[in-house]
PDB file of C-alpha atoms and ligand atoms in Angstrom:
ATOM      1  CA  MET A   1     108.720  70.167  43.863  1.00 96.00           C
ATOM      2  CA  ARG A   2     110.340  71.539  46.795  1.00 97.00           C
ATOM      3  CA  ILE A   3     110.614  75.425  47.420  1.00 98.00           C
ATOM      4  CA  VAL A   4     112.156  77.670  49.854  1.00 98.00           C
ATOM      5  CA  VAL A   5     109.682  80.931  50.314  1.00 98.00           C
ATOM      6  CA  LEU A   6     110.857  84.477  51.667  1.00 98.00           C
ATOM      7  CA  VAL A   7     108.313  86.914  53.274  1.00 97.00           C
ATOM      8  CA  SER A   8     108.570  89.652  54.859  1.00 96.00           C
ATOM      9  CA  GLY A   9     105.315  90.313  56.451  1.00 93.00           C
ATOM     10  CA  THR A  10     102.069  88.959  56.899  1.00 94.00           C
ATOM     11  CA  GLY A  11     102.835  86.162  55.205  1.00 95.00           C
ATOM     12  CA  SER A  12      98.890  85.793  53.800  1.00 94.00           C
ATOM     13  CA  ASN A  13      99.603  84.744  50.519  1.00 94.00           C
ATOM     14  CA  LEU A  14     102.223  82.147  51.824  1.00 96.00           C
ATOM     15  CA  GLN A  15      99.477  80.936  54.065  1.00 96.00           C
ATOM     16  CA  ALA A  16      97.339  80.285  50.909  1.00 96.00           C
ATOM     17  CA  VAL A  17      99.738  78.291  49.521  1.00 97.00           C
ATOM     18  CA  ILE A  18     100.474  76.440  52.921  1.00 97.00           C
ATOM     19  CA  ASP A  19      96.585  75.774  53.185  1.00 97.00           C
ATOM     20  CA  ALA A  20      96.441  74.712  49.067  1.00 97.00           C
ATOM     21  CA  VAL A  21      99.557  72.204  50.171  1.00 97.00           C
ATOM     22  CA  ALA A  22      97.696  70.940  53.047  1.00 96.00           C
ATOM     23  CA  SER A  23      94.375  69.981  51.240  1.00 96.00           C
ATOM     24  CA  GLY A  24      96.164  68.152  48.636  1.00 95.00           C
ATOM     25  CA  GLY A  25      95.547  70.696  45.812  1.00 94.00           C
ATOM     26  CA  LEU A  26      98.912  71.361  45.094  1.00 97.00           C
ATOM     27  CA  ASP A  27     102.187  68.623  44.783  1.00 96.00           C
ATOM     28  CA  VAL A  28     105.114  70.722  46.163  1.00 97.00           C
ATOM     29  CA  GLU A  29     107.162  70.342  48.948  1.00 98.00           C
ATOM     30  CA  ILE A  30     107.776  73.879  51.928  1.00 98.00           C
ATOM     31  CA  ALA A  31     111.466  72.868  52.134  1.00 98.00           C
ATOM     32  CA  ALA A  32     111.342  76.057  54.135  1.00 98.00           C
ATOM     33  CA  VAL A  33     110.371  79.475  54.990  1.00 98.00           C
ATOM     34  CA  GLY A  34     112.459  82.687  55.460  1.00 98.00           C
ATOM     35  CA  ALA A  35     112.475  86.235  56.468  1.00 98.00           C
ATOM     36  CA  ASP A  36     115.135  89.468  56.194  1.00 97.00           C
ATOM     37  CA  ARG A  37     113.893  90.552  59.931  1.00 96.00           C
ATOM     38  CA  ALA A  38     113.453  88.645  62.983  1.00 96.00           C
ATOM     39  CA  GLY A  39     109.257  88.381  63.944  1.00 95.00           C
ATOM     40  CA  THR A  40     107.280  87.985  60.837  1.00 96.00           C
ATOM     41  CA  GLY A  41     104.181  86.766  60.524  1.00 96.00           C
ATOM     42  CA  GLY A  42     104.935  84.720  57.781  1.00 97.00           C
ATOM     43  CA  VAL A  43     107.944  83.006  59.911  1.00 97.00           C
ATOM     44  CA  ALA A  44     104.977  82.564  63.149  1.00 97.00           C
ATOM     45  CA  ARG A  45     102.591  81.369  60.924  1.00 96.00           C
ATOM     46  CA  SER A  46     104.865  78.862  58.956  1.00 97.00           C
ATOM     47  CA  ALA A  47     106.455  77.730  62.344  1.00 97.00           C
ATOM     48  CA  ALA A  48     102.362  76.687  63.315  1.00 96.00           C
ATOM     49  CA  ALA A  49     102.232  74.797  60.507  1.00 95.00           C
ATOM     50  CA  GLY A  50     105.569  72.471  60.853  1.00 97.00           C
ATOM     51  CA  LEU A  51     107.264  73.857  58.077  1.00 98.00           C
ATOM     52  CA  GLU A  52     111.059  74.756  58.669  1.00 98.00           C
ATOM     53  CA  THR A  53     112.193  78.169  58.938  1.00 98.00           C
ATOM     54  CA  PHE A  54     114.860  80.647  59.189  1.00 98.00           C
ATOM     55  CA  GLU A  55     115.949  84.532  59.645  1.00 98.00           C
ATOM     56  CA  VAL A  56     118.581  85.803  57.817  1.00 98.00           C
ATOM     57  CA  PRO A  57     117.881  89.738  59.025  1.00 97.00           C
ATOM     58  CA  PHE A  58     119.432  92.351  56.683  1.00 95.00           C
ATOM     59  CA  ARG A  59     120.049  95.238  60.091  1.00 95.00           C
ATOM     60  CA  ASP A  60     122.681  91.583  61.155  1.00 96.00           C
ATOM     61  CA  TYR A  61     124.877  92.230  58.055  1.00 96.00           C
ATOM     62  CA  THR A  62     127.747  95.213  57.677  1.00 94.00           C
ATOM     63  CA  ASP A  63     126.605  94.962  53.881  1.00 94.00           C
ATOM     64  CA  ARG A  64     124.141  94.001  51.212  1.00 94.00           C
ATOM     65  CA  ALA A  65     126.657  91.745  49.803  1.00 96.00           C
ATOM     66  CA  GLU A  66     127.002  89.680  52.741  1.00 97.00           C
ATOM     67  CA  TRP A  67     123.373  89.835  53.147  1.00 97.00           C
ATOM     68  CA  ASN A  68     123.216  88.426  49.839  1.00 97.00           C
ATOM     69  CA  HIS A  69     126.056  86.013  50.373  1.00 98.00           C
ATOM     70  CA  ALA A  70     124.448  84.703  53.828  1.00 98.00           C
ATOM     71  CA  LEU A  71     120.900  84.324  52.065  1.00 98.00           C
ATOM     72  CA  THR A  72     121.845  82.245  49.181  1.00 98.00           C
ATOM     73  CA  GLN A  73     123.856  80.027  51.243  1.00 98.00           C
ATOM     74  CA  LYS A  74     120.534  79.430  53.608  1.00 98.00           C
ATOM     75  CA  CYS A  75     118.368  79.139  50.025  1.00 98.00           C
ATOM     76  CA  LEU A  76     120.915  76.692  48.269  1.00 98.00           C
ATOM     77  CA  SER A  77     121.391  74.804  51.855  1.00 98.00           C
ATOM     78  CA  TYR A  78     117.977  73.286  50.953  1.00 98.00           C
ATOM     79  CA  ALA A  79     117.824  72.349  47.648  1.00 98.00           C
ATOM     80  CA  PRO A  80     114.960  74.053  46.415  1.00 98.00           C
ATOM     81  CA  ASP A  81     113.935  73.406  42.595  1.00 97.00           C
ATOM     82  CA  TYR A  82     111.945  77.039  42.925  1.00 98.00           C
ATOM     83  CA  VAL A  83     112.501  80.249  45.700  1.00 98.00           C
ATOM     84  CA  VAL A  84     109.446  81.507  45.972  1.00 98.00           C
ATOM     85  CA  SER A  85     109.700  85.389  47.103  1.00 96.00           C
ATOM     86  CA  SER A  86     105.995  85.756  48.458  1.00 95.00           C
ATOM     87  CA  GLY A  87     105.818  89.370  49.979  1.00 93.00           C
ATOM     88  CA  PHE A  88     109.613  89.304  50.455  1.00 95.00           C
ATOM     89  CA  MET A  89     110.755  93.439  49.926  1.00 92.00           C
ATOM     90  CA  ARG A  90     114.148  93.177  49.286  1.00 93.00           C
ATOM     91  CA  ILE A  91     116.029  93.140  45.998  1.00 91.00           C
ATOM     92  CA  VAL A  92     118.402  90.715  45.888  1.00 94.00           C
ATOM     93  CA  GLY A  93     121.488  90.160  44.407  1.00 94.00           C
ATOM     94  CA  GLU A  94     123.697  88.581  41.753  1.00 95.00           C
ATOM     95  CA  GLU A  95     124.909  85.856  43.909  1.00 97.00           C
ATOM     96  CA  PHE A  96     121.403  84.857  44.600  1.00 97.00           C
ATOM     97  CA  ILE A  97     119.949  85.101  40.831  1.00 96.00           C
ATOM     98  CA  ALA A  98     123.185  83.245  39.648  1.00 96.00           C
ATOM     99  CA  ALA A  99     122.662  80.827  41.920  1.00 98.00           C
ATOM    100  CA  PHE A 100     119.157  80.923  41.288  1.00 97.00           C
ATOM    101  CA  ASP A 101     119.573  81.389  37.934  1.00 93.00           C
ATOM    102  CA  GLY A 102     115.277  80.749  36.465  1.00 95.00           C
ATOM    103  CA  THR A 103     114.087  79.715  39.251  1.00 97.00           C
ATOM    104  CA  TYR A 104     113.243  82.626  41.884  1.00 97.00           C
ATOM    105  CA  ILE A 105     109.601  83.333  41.527  1.00 97.00           C
ATOM    106  CA  ASN A 106     108.069  86.892  42.582  1.00 97.00           C
ATOM    107  CA  THR A 107     104.322  87.880  42.860  1.00 97.00           C
ATOM    108  CA  HIS A 108     103.153  91.743  42.585  1.00 97.00           C
ATOM    109  CA  PRO A 109     100.362  93.564  43.263  1.00 98.00           C
ATOM    110  CA  ALA A 110      99.742  95.582  39.751  1.00 98.00           C
ATOM    111  CA  LEU A 111     100.254  94.436  36.193  1.00 98.00           C
ATOM    112  CA  LEU A 112     103.701  94.747  35.444  1.00 98.00           C
ATOM    113  CA  PRO A 113     105.902  96.642  33.962  1.00 98.00           C
ATOM    114  CA  ALA A 114     103.290  99.289  35.322  1.00 98.00           C
ATOM    115  CA  PHE A 115     103.979  99.778  38.962  1.00 98.00           C
ATOM    116  CA  PRO A 116     106.787  98.235  39.995  1.00 97.00           C
ATOM    117  CA  GLY A 117     108.365  98.648  43.446  1.00 96.00           C
ATOM    118  CA  ALA A 118     106.953  98.775  47.005  1.00 94.00           C
ATOM    119  CA  HIS A 119     103.597 100.796  46.347  1.00 97.00           C
ATOM    120  CA  GLY A 120     102.475  99.120  43.487  1.00 98.00           C
ATOM    121  CA  VAL A 121      98.771  99.103  44.427  1.00 98.00           C
ATOM    122  CA  ARG A 122      98.831 103.172  46.235  1.00 98.00           C
ATOM    123  CA  ASP A 123     100.752 103.974  42.755  1.00 98.00           C
ATOM    124  CA  ALA A 124      98.061 102.614  40.392  1.00 98.00           C
ATOM    125  CA  LEU A 125      95.444 103.799  42.457  1.00 98.00           C
ATOM    126  CA  ALA A 126      97.223 107.821  42.576  1.00 97.00           C
ATOM    127  CA  TYR A 127      97.331 107.440  38.946  1.00 98.00           C
ATOM    128  CA  GLY A 128      94.060 106.444  38.407  1.00 98.00           C
ATOM    129  CA  VAL A 129      94.179 103.112  36.786  1.00 98.00           C
ATOM    130  CA  LYS A 130      90.348 101.365  36.233  1.00 98.00           C
ATOM    131  CA  VAL A 131      92.426  98.341  35.935  1.00 98.00           C
ATOM    132  CA  THR A 132      95.275  96.781  37.863  1.00 98.00           C
ATOM    133  CA  GLY A 133      96.150  93.385  38.875  1.00 98.00           C
ATOM    134  CA  CYS A 134      99.395  91.269  39.717  1.00 98.00           C
ATOM    135  CA  THR A 135     102.148  89.518  37.951  1.00 98.00           C
ATOM    136  CA  VAL A 136     104.168  86.075  38.879  1.00 98.00           C
ATOM    137  CA  HIS A 137     107.043  86.151  36.918  1.00 98.00           C
ATOM    138  CA  ILE A 138     110.801  85.117  36.886  1.00 97.00           C
ATOM    139  CA  ALA A 139     112.801  87.547  39.255  1.00 95.00           C
ATOM    140  CA  ASP A 140     116.001  89.220  38.436  1.00 91.00           C
ATOM    141  CA  THR A 141     118.202  91.801  39.984  1.00 87.00           C
ATOM    142  CA  GLY A 142     115.946  94.321  38.874  1.00 90.00           C
ATOM    143  CA  VAL A 143     112.950  96.035  40.887  1.00 93.00           C
ATOM    144  CA  ASP A 144     110.466  93.381  39.468  1.00 94.00           C
ATOM    145  CA  THR A 145     111.439  92.604  36.565  1.00 95.00           C
ATOM    146  CA  GLY A 146     112.110  89.657  34.767  1.00 96.00           C
ATOM    147  CA  PRO A 147     109.967  87.345  32.135  1.00 97.00           C
ATOM    148  CA  ILE A 148     106.289  86.912  33.332  1.00 98.00           C
ATOM    149  CA  LEU A 149     104.614  83.644  33.768  1.00 98.00           C
ATOM    150  CA  ALA A 150     101.247  84.679  34.435  1.00 98.00           C
ATOM    151  CA  GLN A 151      98.626  88.168  35.409  1.00 98.00           C
ATOM    152  CA  ARG A 152      95.160  88.327  36.200  1.00 98.00           C
ATOM    153  CA  ALA A 153      93.473  91.690  36.130  1.00 98.00           C
ATOM    154  CA  VAL A 154      91.648  93.479  39.091  1.00 98.00           C
ATOM    155  CA  GLU A 155      88.968  95.986  38.052  1.00 98.00           C
ATOM    156  CA  VAL A 156      89.692  99.474  40.341  1.00 98.00           C
ATOM    157  CA  LEU A 157      86.468 100.992  41.934  1.00 98.00           C
ATOM    158  CA  ASP A 158      85.081 104.420  42.333  1.00 96.00           C
ATOM    159  CA  ASP A 159      85.616 104.278  46.363  1.00 97.00           C
ATOM    160  CA  ASP A 160      88.808 102.103  46.817  1.00 98.00           C
ATOM    161  CA  SER A 161      91.445 102.732  49.120  1.00 98.00           C
ATOM    162  CA  GLU A 162      94.909 101.435  48.852  1.00 98.00           C
ATOM    163  CA  GLU A 163      93.864  98.697  51.541  1.00 98.00           C
ATOM    164  CA  SER A 164      90.742  97.926  49.931  1.00 98.00           C
ATOM    165  CA  LEU A 165      91.936  97.235  46.424  1.00 98.00           C
ATOM    166  CA  HIS A 166      95.054  95.452  47.620  1.00 97.00           C
ATOM    167  CA  GLU A 167      92.700  92.727  49.789  1.00 97.00           C
ATOM    168  CA  ARG A 168      90.964  92.553  46.662  1.00 98.00           C
ATOM    169  CA  ILE A 169      94.448  91.651  44.283  1.00 98.00           C
ATOM    170  CA  LYS A 170      95.470  89.683  47.105  1.00 97.00           C
ATOM    171  CA  VAL A 171      92.439  87.480  46.570  1.00 97.00           C
ATOM    172  CA  ALA A 172      93.452  87.104  42.445  1.00 98.00           C
ATOM    173  CA  GLU A 173      97.498  87.641  43.556  1.00 97.00           C
ATOM    174  CA  ARG A 174      97.054  84.034  45.548  1.00 97.00           C
ATOM    175  CA  ALA A 175      95.042  82.132  43.343  1.00 97.00           C
ATOM    176  CA  LEU A 176      97.602  83.162  40.576  1.00 98.00           C
ATOM    177  CA  LEU A 177     100.648  81.719  42.913  1.00 98.00           C
ATOM    178  CA  ILE A 178      98.540  78.686  43.794  1.00 98.00           C
ATOM    179  CA  GLU A 179      98.037  77.637  39.722  1.00 98.00           C
ATOM    180  CA  THR A 180     101.654  79.380  38.880  1.00 98.00           C
ATOM    181  CA  LEU A 181     102.945  76.596  41.308  1.00 98.00           C
ATOM    182  CA  ALA A 182     100.954  73.923  39.613  1.00 97.00           C
ATOM    183  CA  HIS A 183     101.904  74.854  36.544  1.00 97.00           C
ATOM    184  CA  LEU A 184     105.519  74.604  37.405  1.00 96.00           C
ATOM    185  CA  ALA A 185     105.165  71.410  39.554  1.00 96.00           C
ATOM    186  CA  ALA A 186     103.412  69.949  36.771  1.00 94.00           C
ATOM    187  CA  GLY A 187     106.808  70.356  34.392  1.00 89.00           C
ATOM    188  CA  GLN A 188     108.954  69.493  37.151  1.00 83.00           C
ATOM    189  CA  ARG A 189     106.767  66.126  37.006  1.00 84.00           C
ATOM    190  CA  ALA A 190     106.877  66.104  33.816  1.00 88.00           C
ATOM    191  CA  ARG A 191     111.004  66.231  33.201  1.00 86.00           C
ATOM    192  CA  SER A 192     111.944  63.626  35.612  1.00 82.00           C
TER     193      SER A 192
HETATM  194  C1  GRF B   1     101.736  90.729  48.077  1.00 84.15           C
HETATM  195  O1  GRF B   1     100.547  92.132  47.407  1.00 84.15           O
HETATM  196  C2  GRF B   1     102.401  90.878  47.466  1.00 84.15           C
HETATM  197  O2  GRF B   1     102.251  90.865  46.640  1.00 84.15           O
HETATM  198  C3  GRF B   1     103.085  92.571  48.286  1.00 84.15           C
HETATM  199  O3  GRF B   1     102.912  92.266  49.619  1.00 84.15           O
HETATM  200  C4  GRF B   1     101.804  91.334  49.566  1.00 84.15           C
HETATM  201  C5  GRF B   1     102.064  90.536  51.018  1.00 84.15           C
HETATM  202  O4  GRF B   1     100.833  89.887  51.606  1.00 84.15           O
HETATM  203  N1  GRF B   1     104.347  92.732  47.316  1.00 84.15           N
HETATM  204  P1  GRF B   1     101.384  88.842  52.556  1.00 84.15           P
HETATM  205  O5  GRF B   1     102.225  89.229  53.322  1.00 84.15           O
HETATM  206  O6  GRF B   1     101.707  87.804  51.756  1.00 84.15           O
HETATM  207  O7  GRF B   1     100.164  89.089  53.212  1.00 84.15           O
END
């Protein structure tokens, strides 16, 4: 199973996937890692691991549709079975979703459909929930919407800050992402 991973940030979840592949614990091929801006930690980690990388910086395009077209074409050029949004903080458009219909996977640091959006951890904490978690789902053109593949609960502690809670969620999120990719890869092998 070939995957392209999209990142916007530090890429610590991506690193867990890279490590799982390197140790033989996850049988997928990371065809490339792409980012929506220059200079992400995610691309730096990937280059250090010897992976193919690309950047399609949002700010280089005059409008969202043009950027979306460029991102779609770039991802298609790697012929991936799945595209994984791992902390990719941009909503993709219709053209992208049409190209990767049912094969665009997103991870989110909350139990969807609760607390979608860029501040899922902060919003859960502010609401005062006692349990939150993470979700891996098939993404569509909405904000963290689409069929749920897997979820894991994480307890909120009385003295949690957004940072401490997010760190614990990320531990669960990394394991959940790797398990979900392993499951999808097994399905892919069974079909071929
Ligand atoms: C993850 O919690 C992801 O779900 C969220 O941002 C975090 C990405 O962290 N949208 P990293 O870049 O993998 O360290």
